[in-house]
Coordinates of N, CA and C in Angstrom, one line a residue:
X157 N -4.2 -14.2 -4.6 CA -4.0 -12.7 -4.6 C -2.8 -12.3 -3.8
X158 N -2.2 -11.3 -3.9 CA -1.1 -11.1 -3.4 C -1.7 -10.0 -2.5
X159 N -0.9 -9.6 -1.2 CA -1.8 -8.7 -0.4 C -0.1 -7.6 -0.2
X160 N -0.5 -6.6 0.3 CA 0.5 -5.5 1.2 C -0.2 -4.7 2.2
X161 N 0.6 -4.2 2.8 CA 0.3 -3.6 4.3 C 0.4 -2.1 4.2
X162 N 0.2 -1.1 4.7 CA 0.9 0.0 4.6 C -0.1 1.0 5.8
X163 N 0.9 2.2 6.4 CA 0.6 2.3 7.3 C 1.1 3.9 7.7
X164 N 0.4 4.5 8.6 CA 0.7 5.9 8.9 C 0.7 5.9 10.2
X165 N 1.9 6.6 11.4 CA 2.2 6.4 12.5 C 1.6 7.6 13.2
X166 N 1.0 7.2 14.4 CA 0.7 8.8 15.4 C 0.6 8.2 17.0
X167 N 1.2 9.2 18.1 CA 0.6 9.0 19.1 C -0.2 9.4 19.7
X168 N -0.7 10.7 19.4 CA -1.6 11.4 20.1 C -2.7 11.2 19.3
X169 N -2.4 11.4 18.1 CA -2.9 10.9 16.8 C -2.9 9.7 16.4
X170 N -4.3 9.4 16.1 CA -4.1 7.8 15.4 C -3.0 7.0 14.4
X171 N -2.8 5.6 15.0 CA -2.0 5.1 14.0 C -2.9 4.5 13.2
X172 N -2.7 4.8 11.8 CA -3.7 4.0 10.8 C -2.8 2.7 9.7
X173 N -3.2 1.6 10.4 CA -2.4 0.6 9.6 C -3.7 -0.4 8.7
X174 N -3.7 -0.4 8.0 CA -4.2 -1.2 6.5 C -3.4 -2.6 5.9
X175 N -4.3 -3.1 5.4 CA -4.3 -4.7 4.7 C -4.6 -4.6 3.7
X176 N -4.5 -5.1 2.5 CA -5.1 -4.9 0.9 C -4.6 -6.1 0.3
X177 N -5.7 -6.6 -0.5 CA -5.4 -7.9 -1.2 C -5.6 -7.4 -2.7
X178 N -4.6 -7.5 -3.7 CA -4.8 -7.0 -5.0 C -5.3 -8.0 -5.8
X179 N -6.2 -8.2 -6.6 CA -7.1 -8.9 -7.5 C -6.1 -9.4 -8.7
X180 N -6.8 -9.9 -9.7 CA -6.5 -10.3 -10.8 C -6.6 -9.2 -11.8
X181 N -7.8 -8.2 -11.2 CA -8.0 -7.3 -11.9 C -7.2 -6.2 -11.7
X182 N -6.7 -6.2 -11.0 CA -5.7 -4.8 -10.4 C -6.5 -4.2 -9.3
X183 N -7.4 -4.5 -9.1 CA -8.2 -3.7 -8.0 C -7.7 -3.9 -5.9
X184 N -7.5 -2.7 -5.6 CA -7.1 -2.6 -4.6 C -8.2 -3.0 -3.1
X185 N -8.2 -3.9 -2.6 CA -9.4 -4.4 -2.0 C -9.0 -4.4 -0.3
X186 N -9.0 -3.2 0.1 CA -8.3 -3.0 1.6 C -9.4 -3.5 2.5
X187 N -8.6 -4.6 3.3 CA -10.3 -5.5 4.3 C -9.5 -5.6 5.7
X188 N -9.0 -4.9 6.2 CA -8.4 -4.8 7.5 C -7.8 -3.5 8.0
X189 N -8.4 -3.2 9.3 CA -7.8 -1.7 9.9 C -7.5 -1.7 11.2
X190 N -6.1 -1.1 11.1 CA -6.5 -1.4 12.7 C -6.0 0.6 12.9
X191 N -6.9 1.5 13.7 CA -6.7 2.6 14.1 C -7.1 2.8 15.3
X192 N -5.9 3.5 16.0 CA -5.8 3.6 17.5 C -4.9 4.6 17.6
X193 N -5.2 5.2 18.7 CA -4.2 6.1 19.6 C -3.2 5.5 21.0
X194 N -2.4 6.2 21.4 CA -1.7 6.3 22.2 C -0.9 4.6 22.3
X195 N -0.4 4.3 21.3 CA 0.8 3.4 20.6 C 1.8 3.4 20.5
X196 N 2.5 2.8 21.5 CA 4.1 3.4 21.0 C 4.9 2.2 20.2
X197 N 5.9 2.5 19.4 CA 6.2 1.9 18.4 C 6.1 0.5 18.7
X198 N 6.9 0.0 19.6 CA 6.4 -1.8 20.4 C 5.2 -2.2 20.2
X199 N 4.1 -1.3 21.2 CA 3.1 -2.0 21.3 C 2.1 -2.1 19.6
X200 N 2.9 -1.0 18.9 CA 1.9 -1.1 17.6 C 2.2 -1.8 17.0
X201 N 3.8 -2.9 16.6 CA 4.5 -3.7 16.1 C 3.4 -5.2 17.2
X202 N 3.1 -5.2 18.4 CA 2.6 -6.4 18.4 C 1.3 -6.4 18.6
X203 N 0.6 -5.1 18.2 CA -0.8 -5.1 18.1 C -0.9 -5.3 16.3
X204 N 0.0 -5.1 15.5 CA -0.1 -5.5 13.9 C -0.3 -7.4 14.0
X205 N 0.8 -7.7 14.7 CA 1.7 -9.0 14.5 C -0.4 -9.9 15.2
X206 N -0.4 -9.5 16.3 CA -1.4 -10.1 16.8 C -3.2 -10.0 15.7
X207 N -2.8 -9.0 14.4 CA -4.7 -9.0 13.6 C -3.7 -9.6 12.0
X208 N -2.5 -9.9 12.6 CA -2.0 -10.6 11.0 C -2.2 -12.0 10.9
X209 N -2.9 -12.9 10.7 CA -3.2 -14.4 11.0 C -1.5 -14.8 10.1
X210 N -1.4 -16.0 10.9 CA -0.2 -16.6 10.7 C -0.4 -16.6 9.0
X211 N -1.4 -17.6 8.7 CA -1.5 -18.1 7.2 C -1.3 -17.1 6.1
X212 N -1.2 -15.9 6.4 CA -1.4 -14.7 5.6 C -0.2 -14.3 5.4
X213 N 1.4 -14.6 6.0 CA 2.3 -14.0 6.1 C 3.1 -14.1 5.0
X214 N 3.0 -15.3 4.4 CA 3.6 -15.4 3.1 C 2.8 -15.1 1.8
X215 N 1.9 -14.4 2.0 CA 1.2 -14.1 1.1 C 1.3 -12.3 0.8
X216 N 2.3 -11.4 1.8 CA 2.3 -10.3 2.4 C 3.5 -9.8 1.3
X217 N 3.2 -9.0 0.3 CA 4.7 -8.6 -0.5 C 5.7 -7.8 0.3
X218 N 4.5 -6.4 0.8 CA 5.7 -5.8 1.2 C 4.7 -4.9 2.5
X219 N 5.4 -4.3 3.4 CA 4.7 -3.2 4.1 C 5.6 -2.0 4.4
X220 N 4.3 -1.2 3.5 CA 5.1 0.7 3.9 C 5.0 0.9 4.8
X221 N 6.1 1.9 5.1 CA 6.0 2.9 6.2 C 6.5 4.1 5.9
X222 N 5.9 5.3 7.1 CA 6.5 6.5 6.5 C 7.8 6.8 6.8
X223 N 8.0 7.5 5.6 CA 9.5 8.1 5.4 C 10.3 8.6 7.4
X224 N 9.4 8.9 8.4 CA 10.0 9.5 9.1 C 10.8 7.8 10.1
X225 N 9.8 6.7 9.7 CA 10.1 5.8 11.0 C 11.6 5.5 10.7
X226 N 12.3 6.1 9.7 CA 13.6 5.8 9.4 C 14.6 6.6 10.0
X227 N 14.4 7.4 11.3 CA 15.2 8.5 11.6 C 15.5 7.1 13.4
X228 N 16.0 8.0 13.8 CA 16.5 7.1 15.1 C 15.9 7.6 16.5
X229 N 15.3 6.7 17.4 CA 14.9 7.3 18.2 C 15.6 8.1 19.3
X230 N 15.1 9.0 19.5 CA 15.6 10.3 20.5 C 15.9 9.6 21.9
X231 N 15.1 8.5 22.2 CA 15.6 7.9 23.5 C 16.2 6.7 23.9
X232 N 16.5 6.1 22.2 CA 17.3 4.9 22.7 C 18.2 4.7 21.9
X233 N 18.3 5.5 20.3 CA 19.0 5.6 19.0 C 19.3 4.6 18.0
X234 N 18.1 3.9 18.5 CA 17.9 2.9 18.0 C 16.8 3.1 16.8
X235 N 16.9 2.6 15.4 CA 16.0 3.1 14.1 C 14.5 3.2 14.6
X236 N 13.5 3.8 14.5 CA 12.5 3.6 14.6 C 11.4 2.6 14.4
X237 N 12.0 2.3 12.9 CA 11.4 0.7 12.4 C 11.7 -0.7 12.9
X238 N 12.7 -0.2 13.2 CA 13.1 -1.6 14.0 C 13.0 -2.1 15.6
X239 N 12.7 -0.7 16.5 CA 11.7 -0.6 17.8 C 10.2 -1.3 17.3
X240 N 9.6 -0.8 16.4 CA 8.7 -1.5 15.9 C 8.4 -3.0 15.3
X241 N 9.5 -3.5 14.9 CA 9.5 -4.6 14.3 C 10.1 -5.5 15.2
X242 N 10.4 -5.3 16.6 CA 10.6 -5.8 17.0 C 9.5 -6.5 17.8
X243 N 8.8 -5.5 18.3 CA 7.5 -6.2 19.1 C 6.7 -7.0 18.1
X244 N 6.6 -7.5 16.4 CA 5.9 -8.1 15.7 C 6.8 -9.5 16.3
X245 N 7.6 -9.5 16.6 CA 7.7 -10.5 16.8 C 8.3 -11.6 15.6
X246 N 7.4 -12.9 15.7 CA 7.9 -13.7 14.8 C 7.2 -13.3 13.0
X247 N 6.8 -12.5 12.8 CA 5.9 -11.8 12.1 C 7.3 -10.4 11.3
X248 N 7.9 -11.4 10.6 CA 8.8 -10.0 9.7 C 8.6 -9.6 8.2
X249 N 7.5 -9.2 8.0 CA 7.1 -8.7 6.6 C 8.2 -7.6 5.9
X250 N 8.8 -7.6 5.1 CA 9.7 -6.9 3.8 C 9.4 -5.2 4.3
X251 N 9.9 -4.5 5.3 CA 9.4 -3.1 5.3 C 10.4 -2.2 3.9
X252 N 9.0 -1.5 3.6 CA 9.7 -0.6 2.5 C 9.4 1.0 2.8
X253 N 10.7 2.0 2.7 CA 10.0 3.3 3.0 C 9.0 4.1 2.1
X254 N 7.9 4.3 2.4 CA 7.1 5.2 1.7 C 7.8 6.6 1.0
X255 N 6.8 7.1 -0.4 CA 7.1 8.0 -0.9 C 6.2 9.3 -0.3
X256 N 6.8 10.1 0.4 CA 6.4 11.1 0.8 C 5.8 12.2 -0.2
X257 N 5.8 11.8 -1.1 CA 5.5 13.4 -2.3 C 4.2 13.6 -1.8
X258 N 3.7 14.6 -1.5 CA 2.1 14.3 -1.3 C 1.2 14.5 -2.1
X259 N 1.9 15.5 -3.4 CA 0.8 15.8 -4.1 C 1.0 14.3 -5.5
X260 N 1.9 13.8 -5.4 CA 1.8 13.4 -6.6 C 1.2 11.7 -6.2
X261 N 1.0 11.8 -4.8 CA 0.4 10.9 -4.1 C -1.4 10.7 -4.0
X262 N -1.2 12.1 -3.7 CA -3.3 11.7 -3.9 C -3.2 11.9 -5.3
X263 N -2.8 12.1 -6.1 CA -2.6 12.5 -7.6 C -3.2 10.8 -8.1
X264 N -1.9 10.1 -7.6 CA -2.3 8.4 -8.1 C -4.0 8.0 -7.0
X265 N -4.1 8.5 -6.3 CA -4.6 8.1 -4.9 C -6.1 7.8 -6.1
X266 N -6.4 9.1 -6.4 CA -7.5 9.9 -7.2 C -8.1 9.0 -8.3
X267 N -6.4 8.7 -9.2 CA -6.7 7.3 -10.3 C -7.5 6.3 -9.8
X268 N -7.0 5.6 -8.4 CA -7.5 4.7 -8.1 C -9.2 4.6 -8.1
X269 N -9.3 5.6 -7.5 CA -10.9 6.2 -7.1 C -12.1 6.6 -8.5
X270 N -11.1 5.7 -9.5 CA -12.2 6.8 -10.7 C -13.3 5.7 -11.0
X271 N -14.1 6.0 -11.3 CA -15.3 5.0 -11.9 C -15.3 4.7 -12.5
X272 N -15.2 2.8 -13.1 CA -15.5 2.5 -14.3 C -16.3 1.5 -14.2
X273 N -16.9 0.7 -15.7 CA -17.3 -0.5 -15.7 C -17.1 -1.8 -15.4
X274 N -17.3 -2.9 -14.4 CA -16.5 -3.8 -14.1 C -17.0 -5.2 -14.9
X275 N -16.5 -6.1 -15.1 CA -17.0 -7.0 -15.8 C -18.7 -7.3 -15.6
X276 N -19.4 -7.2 -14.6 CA -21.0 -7.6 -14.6 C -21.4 -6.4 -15.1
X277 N -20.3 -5.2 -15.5 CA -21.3 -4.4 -16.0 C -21.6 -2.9 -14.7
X278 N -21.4 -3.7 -13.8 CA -21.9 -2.4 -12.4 C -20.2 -1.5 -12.4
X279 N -20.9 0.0 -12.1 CA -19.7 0.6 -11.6 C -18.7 0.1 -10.2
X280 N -17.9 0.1 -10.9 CA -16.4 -0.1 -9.6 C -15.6 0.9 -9.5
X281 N -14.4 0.9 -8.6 CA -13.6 1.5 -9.4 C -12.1 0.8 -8.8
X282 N -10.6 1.1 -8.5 CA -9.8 0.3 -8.9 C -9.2 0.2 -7.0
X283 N -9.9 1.2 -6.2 CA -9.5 1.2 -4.7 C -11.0 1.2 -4.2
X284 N -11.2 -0.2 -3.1 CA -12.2 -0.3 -2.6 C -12.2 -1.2 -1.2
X285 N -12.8 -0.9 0.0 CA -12.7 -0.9 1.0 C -13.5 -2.1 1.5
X286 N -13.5 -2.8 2.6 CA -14.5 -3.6 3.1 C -15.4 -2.9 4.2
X287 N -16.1 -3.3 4.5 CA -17.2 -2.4 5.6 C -16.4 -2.4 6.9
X288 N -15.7 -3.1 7.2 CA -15.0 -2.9 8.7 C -14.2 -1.9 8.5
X289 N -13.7 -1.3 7.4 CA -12.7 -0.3 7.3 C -13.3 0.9 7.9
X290 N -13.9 1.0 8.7 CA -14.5 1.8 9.1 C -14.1 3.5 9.0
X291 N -13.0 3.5 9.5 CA -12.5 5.2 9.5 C -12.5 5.3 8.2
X292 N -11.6 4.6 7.7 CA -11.6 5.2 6.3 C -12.2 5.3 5.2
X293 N -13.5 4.4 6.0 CA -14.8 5.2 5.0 C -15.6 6.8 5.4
X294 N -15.1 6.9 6.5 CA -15.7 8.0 7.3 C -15.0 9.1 7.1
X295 N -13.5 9.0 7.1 CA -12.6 10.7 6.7 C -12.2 10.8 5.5
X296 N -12.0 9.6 4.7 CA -11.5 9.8 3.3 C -12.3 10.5 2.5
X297 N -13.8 10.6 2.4 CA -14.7 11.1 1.8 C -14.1 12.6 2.4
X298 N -14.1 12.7 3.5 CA -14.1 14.2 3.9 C -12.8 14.7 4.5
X299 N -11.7 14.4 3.1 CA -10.7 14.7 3.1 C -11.1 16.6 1.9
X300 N -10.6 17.6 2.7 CA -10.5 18.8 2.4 C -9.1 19.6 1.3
X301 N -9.5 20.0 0.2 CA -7.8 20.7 -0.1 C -7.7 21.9 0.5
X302 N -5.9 21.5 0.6 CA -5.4 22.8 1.3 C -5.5 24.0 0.6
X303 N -5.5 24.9 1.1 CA -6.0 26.7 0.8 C -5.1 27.0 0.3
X304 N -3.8 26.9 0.6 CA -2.2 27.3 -0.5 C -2.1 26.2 -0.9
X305 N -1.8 25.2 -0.7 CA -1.7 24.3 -2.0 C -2.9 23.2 -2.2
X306 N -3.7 23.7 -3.5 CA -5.0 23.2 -3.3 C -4.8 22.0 -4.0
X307 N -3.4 21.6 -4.3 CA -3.3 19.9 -5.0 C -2.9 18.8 -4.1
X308 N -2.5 20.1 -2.4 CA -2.9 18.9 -1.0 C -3.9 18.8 -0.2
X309 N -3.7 17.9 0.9 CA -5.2 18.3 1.3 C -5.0 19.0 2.6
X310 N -5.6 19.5 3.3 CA -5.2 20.2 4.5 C -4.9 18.9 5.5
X311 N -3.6 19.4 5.8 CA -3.0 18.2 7.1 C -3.8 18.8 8.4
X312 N -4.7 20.0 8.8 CA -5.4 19.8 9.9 C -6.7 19.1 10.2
X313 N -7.0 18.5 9.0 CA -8.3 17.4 8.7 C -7.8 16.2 9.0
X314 N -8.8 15.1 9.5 CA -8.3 13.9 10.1 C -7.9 12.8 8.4
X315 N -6.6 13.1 8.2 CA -6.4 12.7 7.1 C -5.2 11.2 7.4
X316 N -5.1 10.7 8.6 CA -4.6 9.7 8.9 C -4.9 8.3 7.9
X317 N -6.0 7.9 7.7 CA -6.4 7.0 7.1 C -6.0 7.1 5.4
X318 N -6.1 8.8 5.1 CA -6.0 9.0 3.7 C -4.3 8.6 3.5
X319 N -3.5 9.0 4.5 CA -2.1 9.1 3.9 C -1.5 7.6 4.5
X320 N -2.2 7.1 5.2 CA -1.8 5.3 4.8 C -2.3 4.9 3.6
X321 N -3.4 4.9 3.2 CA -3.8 4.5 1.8 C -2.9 5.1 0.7
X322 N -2.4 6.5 0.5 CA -1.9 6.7 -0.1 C -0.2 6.3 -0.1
X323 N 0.4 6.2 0.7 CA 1.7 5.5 0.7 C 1.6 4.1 0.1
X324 N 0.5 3.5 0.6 CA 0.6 2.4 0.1 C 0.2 1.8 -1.3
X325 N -0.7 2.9 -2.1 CA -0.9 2.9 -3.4 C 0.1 3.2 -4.3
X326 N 0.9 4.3 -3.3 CA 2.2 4.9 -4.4 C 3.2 4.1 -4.8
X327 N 3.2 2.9 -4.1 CA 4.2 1.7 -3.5 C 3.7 0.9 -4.8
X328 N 2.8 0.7 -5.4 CA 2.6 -0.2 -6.3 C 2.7 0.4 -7.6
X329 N 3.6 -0.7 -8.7 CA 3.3 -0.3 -10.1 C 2.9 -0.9 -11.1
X330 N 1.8 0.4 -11.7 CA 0.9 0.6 -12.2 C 0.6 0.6 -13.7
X331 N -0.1 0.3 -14.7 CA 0.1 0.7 -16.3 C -2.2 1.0 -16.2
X332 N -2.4 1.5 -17.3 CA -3.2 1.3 -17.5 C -4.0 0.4 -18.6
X333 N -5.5 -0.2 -18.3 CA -6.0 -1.5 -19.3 C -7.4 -0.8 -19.2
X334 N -8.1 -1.5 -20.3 CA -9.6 -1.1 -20.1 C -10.2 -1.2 -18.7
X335 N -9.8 -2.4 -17.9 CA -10.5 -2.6 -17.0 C -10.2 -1.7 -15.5
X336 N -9.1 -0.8 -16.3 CA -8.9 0.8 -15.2 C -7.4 0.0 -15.3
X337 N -6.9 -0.2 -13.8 CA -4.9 -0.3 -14.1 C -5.0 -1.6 -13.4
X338 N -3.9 -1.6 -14.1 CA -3.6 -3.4 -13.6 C -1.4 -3.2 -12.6
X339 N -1.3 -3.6 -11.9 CA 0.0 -3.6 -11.3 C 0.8 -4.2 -12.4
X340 N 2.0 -3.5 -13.2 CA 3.1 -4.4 -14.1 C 3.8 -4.8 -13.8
X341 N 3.1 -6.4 -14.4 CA 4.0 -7.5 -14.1 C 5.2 -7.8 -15.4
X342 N 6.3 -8.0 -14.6 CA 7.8 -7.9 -15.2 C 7.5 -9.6 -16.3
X343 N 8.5 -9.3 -17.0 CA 8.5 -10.6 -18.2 C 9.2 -11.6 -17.3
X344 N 8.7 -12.9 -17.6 CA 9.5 -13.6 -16.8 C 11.0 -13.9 -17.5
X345 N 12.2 -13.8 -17.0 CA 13.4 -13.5 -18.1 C 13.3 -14.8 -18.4
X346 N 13.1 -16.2 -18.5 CA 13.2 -17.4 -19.7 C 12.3 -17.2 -21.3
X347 N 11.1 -16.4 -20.7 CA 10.3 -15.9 -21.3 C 10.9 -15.1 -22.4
X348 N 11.6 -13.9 -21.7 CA 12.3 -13.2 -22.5 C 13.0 -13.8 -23.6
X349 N 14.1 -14.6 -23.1 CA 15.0 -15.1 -23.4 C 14.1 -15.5 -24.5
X350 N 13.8 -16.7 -24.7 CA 13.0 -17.1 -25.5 C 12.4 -16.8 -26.8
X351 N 12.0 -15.6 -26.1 CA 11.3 -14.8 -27.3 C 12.4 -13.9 -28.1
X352 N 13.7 -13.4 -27.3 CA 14.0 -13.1 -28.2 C 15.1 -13.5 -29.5
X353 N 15.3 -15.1 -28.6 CA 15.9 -16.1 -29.7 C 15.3 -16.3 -31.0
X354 N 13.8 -16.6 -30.6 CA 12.8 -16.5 -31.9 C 12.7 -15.4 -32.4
X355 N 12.8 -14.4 -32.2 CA 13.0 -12.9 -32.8 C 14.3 -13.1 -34.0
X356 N 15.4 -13.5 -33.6 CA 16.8 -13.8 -34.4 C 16.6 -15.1 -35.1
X357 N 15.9 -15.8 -35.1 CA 15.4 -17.2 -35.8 C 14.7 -16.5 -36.8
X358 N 13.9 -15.6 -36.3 CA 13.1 -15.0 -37.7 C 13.7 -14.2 -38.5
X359 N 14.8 -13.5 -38.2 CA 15.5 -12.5 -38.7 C 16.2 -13.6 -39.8
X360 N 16.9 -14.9 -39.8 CA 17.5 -15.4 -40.6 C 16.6 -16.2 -41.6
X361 N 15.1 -16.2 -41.6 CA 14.6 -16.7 -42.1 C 14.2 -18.4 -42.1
X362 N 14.6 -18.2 -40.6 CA 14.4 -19.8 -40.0 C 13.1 -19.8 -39.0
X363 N 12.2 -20.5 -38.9 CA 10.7 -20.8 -37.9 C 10.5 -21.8 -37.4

């Protein structure tokens, strides 16, 4: 299984960073959290590096971050992401910037969350948590929409946990299959190739 990371930054406010291992089935299977306060970008770079087990690192496609950790910091002018990625240490996973849209974000967020039948037959659905995830079983449910835009959710609810999950859903792509959505996977180009030699093979009436 291929796993990704993705994560929402706070200091006073919690940082909510997540683990997710994607299935065969496309199912998003997030089994690691780490949420805390009062982190500054260092200490959160080697408080990630230290719940990442070594073995797991190449198994890591990519990890989001939000669109802001790209601005420079005010006190050293140095990138934000890279204050961070520095304390990870020997631990350098692929950083990619998150898509900020928010509504078109819980929009997919939502997909993930829909009910269907899973192969034994029991309801699933295509984003699902381990029991240690603890917050984010506890605020995501009681994530609220906003009053003027009721296709966000109110940013004064503890919605930390929601908008790591959702950066990091947005980040993946998606098609849909009976068994709900599966991530698309690209042709392998020999493959291509291949096929569409035999495509021109058949065109001349040769097989």
């Amino acid at each position: 299984w291929r796993k990704i990371m993705f994560m929402d930054y706070g200091y006073a406010n919690p940082s909510a960073v997540y683990w997710a291992a994607i299935n065969y089935d496309g199912q998003v299977i997030v089994y690691r959290e780490l949420y805390e306060t009062g982190l500054t970008y260092e200490k959160l770079g080697q408080k990630i590096a230290e719940m990442t087990p070594e073995e797991e690192w190449s198994s890591i496609q990519h990890f989001v971050i939000p669109h802001d950790m790209f601005k420079q910091s005010e006190t050293t002018g140095v990138l934000v992401w890279q204050i961070m990625k520095q304390g990870m240490n020997k631990f350098q996973p692929t950083l990619i910037q998150g898509d900020n849209d928010r509504v078109s974000g819980w929009g997919v967020m939502r997909e993930y969350l829909k009910p269907y039948p899973g192969p034994d037959g029991k309801t699933t659905s295509k984003l699902l948590f381990t029991e240690n995830c603890n917050h984010a079983i506890d605020t995501i449910p009681s994530l609220v929409y906003d009053a003027i835009r009721p296709e966000d959710v109110d940013t004064d609810s503890e919605d930390h946990a929601g908008d790591s999950v959702r950066l990091g859903l947005k980040s993946l792509k998606v098609r849909p299959t009976e068994q709900g959505y599966k991530p698309k996977q690209e042709e392998d180009p020999a493959v291509e190739r291949f096929n569409k030699k035999m495509k021109r093979l058949k065109a001349l009436g040769i097989r």
